[in-house]
Coordinates of N, CA and C in Angstrom, one line a residue:
X29 N -2.6 77.8 -28.6 CA -2.8 77.8 -30.0 C -1.8 78.7 -30.7
X30 N -0.6 78.3 -30.9 CA 0.4 79.1 -31.5 C 0.0 79.5 -32.9
X31 N -0.6 78.6 -33.7 CA -1.0 79.0 -35.1 C -2.0 80.1 -35.1
X32 N -3.0 80.1 -34.2 CA -4.0 81.1 -34.1 C -3.3 82.4 -33.6
X33 N -2.4 82.4 -32.7 CA -1.7 83.6 -32.3 C -1.0 84.2 -33.4
X34 N -0.4 83.4 -34.3 CA 0.3 84.0 -35.5 C -0.7 84.7 -36.4
X35 N -1.9 84.1 -36.5 CA -2.9 84.7 -37.4 C -3.3 86.0 -36.8
X36 N -3.6 86.1 -35.5 CA -4.1 87.3 -34.9 C -3.0 88.4 -34.8
X37 N -1.7 87.9 -34.6 CA -0.6 88.9 -34.6 C -0.5 89.7 -35.9
X38 N -1.0 89.1 -37.0 CA -0.9 89.8 -38.3 C -2.0 90.9 -38.5
X39 N -2.9 90.9 -37.5 CA -4.0 91.9 -37.6 C -3.6 93.2 -36.9
X40 N -4.2 94.3 -37.4 CA -3.9 95.6 -36.7 C -5.2 96.3 -36.4
X41 N -5.9 95.8 -35.4 CA -7.2 96.3 -35.0 C -7.2 97.7 -34.6
X42 N -8.3 98.5 -34.7 CA -8.4 99.8 -34.0 C -8.4 99.5 -32.5
X43 N -7.9 100.5 -31.8 CA -8.0 100.5 -30.3 C -9.1 101.5 -30.0
X44 N -9.9 101.2 -28.9 CA -11.0 102.0 -28.5 C -10.8 102.3 -27.0
X45 N -11.3 103.4 -26.6 CA -11.5 103.7 -25.1 C -13.0 103.5 -24.9
X46 N -13.3 102.6 -24.0 CA -14.7 102.3 -23.7 C -14.9 102.8 -22.3
X47 N -16.0 103.6 -22.1 CA -16.4 104.1 -20.8 C -17.8 103.7 -20.4
X48 N -18.0 103.7 -19.1 CA -19.2 103.2 -18.5 C -19.5 104.0 -17.3
X49 N -20.8 104.0 -16.9 CA -21.3 104.6 -15.6 C -22.4 103.8 -15.1
X50 N -22.4 103.5 -13.8 CA -23.5 102.8 -13.2 C -23.5 103.2 -11.7
X51 N -24.7 103.6 -11.2 CA -24.8 103.9 -9.8 C -23.8 104.9 -9.3
X52 N -23.5 105.9 -10.2 CA -22.6 107.0 -9.9 C -21.1 106.6 -10.0
X53 N -20.8 105.4 -10.3 CA -19.4 104.9 -10.5 C -19.0 104.9 -12.0
X54 N -17.9 105.6 -12.3 CA -17.4 105.7 -13.6 C -16.2 104.8 -13.8
X55 N -16.1 104.3 -15.1 CA -14.9 103.4 -15.4 C -14.6 103.6 -16.9
X56 N -13.4 103.3 -17.2 CA -13.0 103.3 -18.6 C -11.7 102.5 -18.9
X57 N -11.6 101.9 -20.1 CA -10.4 101.2 -20.4 C -10.1 101.2 -21.9
X58 N -8.9 100.9 -22.2 CA -8.5 100.7 -23.6 C -8.8 99.3 -24.1
X59 N -9.5 99.1 -25.2 CA -9.8 97.8 -25.7 C -9.4 97.6 -27.1
X60 N -9.1 96.4 -27.5 CA -8.7 96.1 -28.9 C -9.7 95.3 -29.6
X61 N -10.7 94.8 -28.9 CA -11.7 93.9 -29.5 C -13.0 94.6 -29.7
X62 N -13.3 95.0 -30.9 CA -14.6 95.6 -31.1 C -14.8 95.8 -32.6
X63 N -16.1 95.7 -33.0 CA -16.4 95.8 -34.4 C -17.9 96.0 -34.6
X64 N -18.2 96.7 -35.7 CA -19.6 96.7 -36.2 C -20.0 95.3 -36.5
X65 N -21.2 94.8 -36.1 CA -21.6 93.5 -36.4 C -22.9 93.3 -37.1
X66 N -23.5 94.5 -37.3 CA -24.8 94.5 -38.1 C -24.9 95.9 -38.7
X67 N -25.4 95.9 -40.0 CA -25.7 97.2 -40.6 C -27.1 97.6 -40.4
X68 N -28.1 96.7 -40.6 CA -29.5 97.1 -40.4 C -30.1 95.9 -39.6
X69 N -30.4 96.1 -38.4 CA -30.2 97.3 -37.6 C -28.7 97.5 -37.2
X70 N -28.3 98.7 -37.0 CA -26.9 99.1 -36.7 C -26.6 98.5 -35.3
X71 N -25.5 97.7 -35.2 CA -25.1 97.1 -34.0 C -23.6 97.1 -34.0
X72 N -23.0 97.2 -32.8 CA -21.6 97.2 -32.5 C -21.3 96.3 -31.3
X73 N -20.3 95.5 -31.4 CA -19.9 94.6 -30.3 C -18.6 95.0 -29.8
X74 N -18.5 95.3 -28.5 CA -17.2 95.6 -27.9 C -16.9 94.6 -26.8
X75 N -15.7 94.1 -26.6 CA -15.3 93.1 -25.7 C -14.4 93.7 -24.6
X76 N -14.8 93.5 -23.3 CA -14.0 94.0 -22.2 C -13.5 92.9 -21.3
X77 N -12.3 92.9 -20.9 CA -11.7 91.9 -20.1 C -12.4 91.8 -18.8
X78 N -12.7 90.5 -18.3 CA -13.3 90.3 -17.1 C -12.5 90.7 -15.9
X79 N -11.2 90.8 -16.1 CA -10.3 91.3 -15.0 C -10.3 92.8 -14.8
X80 N -10.9 93.5 -15.7 CA -10.9 94.9 -15.7 C -12.1 95.5 -14.9
X81 N -11.8 96.5 -14.1 CA -12.8 97.2 -13.4 C -13.9 97.7 -14.3
X82 N -13.6 98.1 -15.5 CA -14.6 98.6 -16.4 C -15.7 97.5 -16.7
X83 N -15.3 96.3 -16.7 CA -16.2 95.2 -17.0 C -17.2 95.1 -15.8
X84 N -16.7 95.3 -14.6 CA -17.7 95.2 -13.5 C -18.7 96.4 -13.5
X85 N -18.2 97.6 -13.9 CA -19.2 98.7 -14.0 C -20.1 98.5 -15.2
X86 N -19.5 98.1 -16.3 CA -20.3 97.9 -17.5 C -21.4 96.9 -17.3
X87 N -21.1 95.9 -16.5 CA -22.1 94.8 -16.2 C -23.4 95.4 -15.6
X88 N -23.3 96.6 -15.0 CA -24.5 97.2 -14.4 C -25.0 98.4 -15.2
X89 N -24.3 98.8 -16.3 CA -24.6 100.0 -17.1 C -25.6 99.7 -18.1
X90 N -26.4 100.8 -18.4 CA -27.4 100.7 -19.5 C -26.7 101.2 -20.9
X91 N -25.7 102.0 -20.8 CA -25.0 102.6 -22.0 C -23.5 102.5 -21.8
X92 N -22.8 102.3 -22.9 CA -21.4 102.4 -23.0 C -21.0 103.5 -24.1
X93 N -19.9 104.1 -23.9 CA -19.4 105.0 -24.9 C -18.1 104.3 -25.5
X94 N -18.0 104.4 -26.8 CA -16.9 103.8 -27.5 C -16.2 105.0 -28.3
X95 N -14.9 105.2 -27.9 CA -14.2 106.3 -28.5 C -13.0 105.9 -29.4
X96 N -12.8 106.5 -30.5 CA -11.6 106.3 -31.3 C -10.7 107.4 -31.0
X97 N -9.4 107.1 -30.9 CA -8.4 108.1 -30.7 C -7.5 108.3 -31.9
X98 N -6.9 109.4 -32.0 CA -5.9 109.6 -33.1 C -4.6 108.9 -32.6
X99 N -3.7 108.6 -33.6 CA -2.4 108.0 -33.2 C -1.6 108.9 -32.3
X100 N -1.7 110.2 -32.4 CA -0.9 111.1 -31.5 C -1.5 111.3 -30.1
X101 N -2.6 110.6 -29.8 CA -3.2 110.7 -28.4 C -2.7 109.6 -27.5
X102 N -1.5 109.3 -27.6 CA -0.9 108.2 -26.8 C -1.0 108.4 -25.3
X103 N -1.0 109.7 -24.8 CA -1.1 109.9 -23.4 C -2.5 109.5 -22.9
X104 N -3.5 109.8 -23.7 CA -4.9 109.4 -23.3 C -5.0 107.9 -23.4
X105 N -4.4 107.3 -24.4 CA -4.4 105.8 -24.5 C -3.7 105.2 -23.3
X106 N -2.6 105.7 -22.9 CA -1.8 105.2 -21.8 C -2.6 105.3 -20.5
X107 N -3.3 106.4 -20.3 CA -4.1 106.6 -19.1 C -5.1 105.5 -19.0
X108 N -5.9 105.3 -20.1 CA -7.0 104.3 -20.0 C -6.5 102.9 -20.2
X109 N -5.3 102.7 -20.8 CA -4.8 101.3 -21.0 C -3.8 100.9 -20.0
X110 N -3.1 101.8 -19.4 CA -2.0 101.5 -18.5 C -2.2 101.7 -17.1
X111 N -3.3 102.4 -16.8 CA -3.7 102.7 -15.4 C -5.0 101.8 -15.1
X112 N -5.1 101.5 -13.8 CA -6.4 100.8 -13.4 C -7.2 101.7 -12.6
X113 N -8.5 101.7 -12.9 CA -9.4 102.4 -12.1 C -9.5 102.0 -10.6
X114 N -9.0 100.8 -10.3 CA -8.9 100.4 -8.9 C -8.1 101.3 -8.1
X115 N -7.1 102.0 -8.7 CA -6.2 102.9 -8.0 C -6.2 104.3 -8.5
X116 N -6.7 104.6 -9.7 CA -6.6 105.9 -10.3 C -8.0 106.4 -10.8
X117 N -8.3 107.6 -10.4 CA -9.5 108.2 -11.0 C -9.2 108.8 -12.3
X118 N -9.3 108.1 -13.4 CA -9.0 108.5 -14.7 C -9.7 109.8 -15.2
X119 N -11.0 109.9 -14.7 CA -11.8 111.0 -15.2 C -11.5 112.3 -14.5
X120 N -10.7 112.3 -13.4 CA -10.2 113.5 -12.8 C -9.0 114.1 -13.6
X121 N -8.5 113.3 -14.6 CA -7.4 113.7 -15.4 C -7.7 114.1 -16.8
X122 N -9.0 114.0 -17.2 CA -9.4 114.3 -18.5 C -10.7 115.1 -18.5
X123 N -10.9 115.9 -19.6 CA -12.2 116.6 -19.8 C -13.2 115.6 -20.3
X124 N -14.4 115.6 -19.8 CA -15.4 114.7 -20.2 C -16.8 115.4 -19.9
X125 N -17.8 114.8 -20.6 CA -19.2 115.3 -20.3 C -20.1 114.1 -20.3
X126 N -21.2 114.2 -19.6 CA -22.1 113.0 -19.5 C -22.9 112.9 -20.9
X127 N -22.9 111.7 -21.4 CA -23.7 111.4 -22.6 C -25.0 110.7 -22.2
X128 N -25.7 110.1 -23.2 CA -26.9 109.4 -22.9 C -26.7 108.4 -21.8
X129 N -27.6 108.4 -20.8 CA -27.5 107.4 -19.7 C -26.5 107.8 -18.7
X130 N -25.9 109.0 -18.9 CA -24.9 109.5 -17.9 C -23.5 108.9 -18.2
X131 N -23.3 108.2 -19.3 CA -22.0 107.6 -19.6 C -21.0 108.7 -19.9
X132 N -19.8 108.6 -19.3 CA -18.8 109.6 -19.6 C -18.3 109.6 -21.1
X133 N -18.3 110.8 -21.7 CA -17.8 110.9 -23.1 C -16.6 111.8 -23.0
X134 N -15.5 111.3 -23.6 CA -14.2 112.0 -23.5 C -14.2 113.2 -24.5
X135 N -14.0 114.4 -24.0 CA -14.0 115.6 -24.9 C -12.9 115.6 -26.0
X136 N -11.8 115.0 -25.7 CA -10.7 115.0 -26.6 C -10.8 114.0 -27.7
X137 N -11.7 113.0 -27.6 CA -11.8 112.0 -28.6 C -12.4 112.6 -29.9
X138 N -11.8 112.4 -31.0 CA -12.3 113.0 -32.3 C -13.5 112.3 -32.8
X139 N -13.7 111.0 -32.4 CA -14.9 110.3 -32.8 C -15.3 109.4 -31.7
X140 N -16.7 109.3 -31.5 CA -17.2 108.4 -30.5 C -18.7 108.1 -30.8
X141 N -19.2 107.1 -30.1 CA -20.6 106.9 -30.1 C -21.0 106.3 -28.7
X142 N -22.2 106.6 -28.4 CA -22.8 106.0 -27.1 C -23.8 105.0 -27.6
X143 N -23.7 103.8 -27.0 CA -24.7 102.8 -27.4 C -25.4 102.3 -26.2
X144 N -26.7 101.9 -26.4 CA -27.5 101.3 -25.3 C -27.1 99.8 -25.3
X145 N -26.8 99.3 -24.2 CA -26.5 97.8 -24.1 C -27.7 97.0 -24.3
X146 N -27.7 96.2 -25.4 CA -28.8 95.4 -25.8 C -28.6 94.0 -25.2
X147 N -27.4 93.5 -25.2 CA -27.1 92.1 -24.7 C -25.7 92.0 -24.3
X148 N -25.4 91.1 -23.3 CA -24.1 90.8 -22.8 C -23.8 89.3 -23.2
X149 N -22.6 89.1 -23.6 CA -22.2 87.7 -24.1 C -20.9 87.3 -23.4
X150 N -21.0 86.2 -22.7 CA -19.7 85.6 -22.1 C -18.9 85.1 -23.2
X151 N -17.7 85.6 -23.4 CA -16.8 85.2 -24.4 C -15.5 84.5 -23.9
X152 N -15.5 84.0 -22.7 CA -14.3 83.4 -22.2 C -13.7 84.3 -21.2
X153 N -12.5 84.9 -21.5 CA -11.9 85.9 -20.5 C -12.4 87.3 -20.8
X154 N -13.3 87.5 -21.7 CA -13.9 88.8 -22.0 C -15.5 88.7 -22.0
X155 N -16.1 89.8 -21.8 CA -17.6 89.9 -21.9 C -17.8 90.8 -23.1
X156 N -18.7 90.4 -24.0 CA -19.1 91.2 -25.1 C -20.3 92.0 -24.8
X157 N -20.3 93.2 -25.2 CA -21.5 94.1 -25.0 C -22.0 94.5 -26.4
X158 N -23.2 94.0 -26.7 CA -23.8 94.4 -28.0 C -24.5 95.7 -27.8
X159 N -24.1 96.7 -28.6 CA -24.6 98.1 -28.4 C -25.4 98.5 -29.6
X160 N -26.5 99.3 -29.3 CA -27.3 99.9 -30.2 C -27.0 101.4 -30.2
X161 N -26.4 101.9 -31.3 CA -26.0 103.3 -31.3 C -27.1 104.3 -31.0
X162 N -26.8 105.2 -30.1 CA -27.8 106.2 -29.7 C -27.4 107.6 -30.1
X163 N -26.1 107.9 -29.9 CA -25.6 109.3 -30.3 C -24.2 109.0 -30.9
X164 N -23.9 109.7 -31.9 CA -22.6 109.5 -32.6 C -22.0 110.9 -32.9
X165 N -20.7 110.9 -32.7 CA -19.9 112.1 -33.2 C -18.8 111.5 -34.0
X166 N -18.6 112.2 -35.2 CA -17.5 111.7 -36.1 C -16.8 113.0 -36.6
X167 N -15.6 112.8 -37.1 CA -14.9 114.0 -37.6 C -15.5 114.5 -38.9
X168 N -15.4 115.8 -39.1 CA -15.9 116.4 -40.3 C -15.3 115.9 -41.6
X169 N -14.1 115.5 -41.6 CA -13.4 114.9 -42.8 C -13.7 113.4 -42.8
X170 N -13.3 112.8 -43.8 CA -13.6 111.3 -44.0 C -12.9 110.4 -43.0
X171 N -11.9 110.9 -42.4 CA -11.2 110.0 -41.5 C -10.0 110.7 -40.9
X172 N -9.2 109.9 -40.1 CA -8.0 110.4 -39.4 C -7.2 109.2 -39.1
X173 N -5.9 109.5 -38.9 CA -5.0 108.3 -38.5 C -5.3 107.9 -37.1
X174 N -6.1 106.8 -36.9 CA -6.6 106.4 -35.6 C -5.5 105.5 -35.0
X175 N -5.6 105.4 -33.7 CA -4.7 104.5 -32.9 C -5.1 103.1 -33.1
X176 N -4.1 102.2 -33.4 CA -4.4 100.8 -33.6 C -3.5 100.0 -32.7
X177 N -3.6 98.7 -32.8 CA -2.8 97.8 -31.9 C -1.3 98.1 -32.0
X178 N -0.8 98.2 -33.3 CA 0.6 98.4 -33.4 C 1.0 99.7 -32.8
X179 N 0.2 100.7 -32.7 CA 0.5 102.0 -32.1 C 0.4 102.0 -30.6
X180 N -0.2 101.0 -30.0 CA -0.4 100.9 -28.6 C 0.3 99.7 -27.9
X181 N 1.0 98.9 -28.7 CA 1.6 97.7 -28.3 C 2.5 97.8 -27.1
X182 N 3.1 99.0 -26.9 CA 4.1 99.1 -25.8 C 3.4 99.7 -24.5
X183 N 2.1 99.8 -24.5 CA 1.4 100.3 -23.3 C 1.2 99.1 -22.4
X184 N 1.9 99.0 -21.2 CA 1.7 97.9 -20.3 C 0.3 98.0 -19.8
X185 N -0.5 96.9 -19.7 CA -1.9 96.9 -19.3 C -1.9 97.2 -17.8
X186 N -3.0 97.9 -17.4 CA -3.3 98.2 -16.0 C -3.6 96.9 -15.2
X187 N -4.2 95.9 -15.8 CA -4.4 94.6 -15.3 C -3.7 93.6 -16.1
X188 N -3.3 92.5 -15.6 CA -2.7 91.4 -16.4 C -3.6 90.9 -17.4
X189 N -3.0 90.4 -18.5 CA -3.8 89.8 -19.6 C -4.4 88.5 -19.2
X190 N -3.7 87.7 -18.5 CA -4.3 86.4 -18.1 C -4.8 86.4 -16.7

């Protein structure tokens, strides 16, 4: 669908680092598909590629953490977007602490939330995780220049897209 590709190429979504923990196994990846999808009750949907190890761990997880990064945190984005947990222990390279449900929360992320997984949705090549926010950290100011698709476009994925 070339016409649809042109439509989506015009968008500049935020990029998120999503982390998961299940049965003592941790995983995390850089994702570009995520959005608040309800105000009352508060809900957020994040989509993770089925090819990604994080999807396999998240499929067994009760909670996920969703982190926003600043534009200048490209090294962190490159670690979670350009490396695969199949070969690299990403959490050995970053400071983190366990959040609700034991999910890894990245200490360097200026904003994040941990959500309880309420539902999983098959979306084709991605799985959607509908999250109920449990704990939230946000910057003291109104915002910051967050990493978006255009800022991460040159990070080669740890797994192929198709």
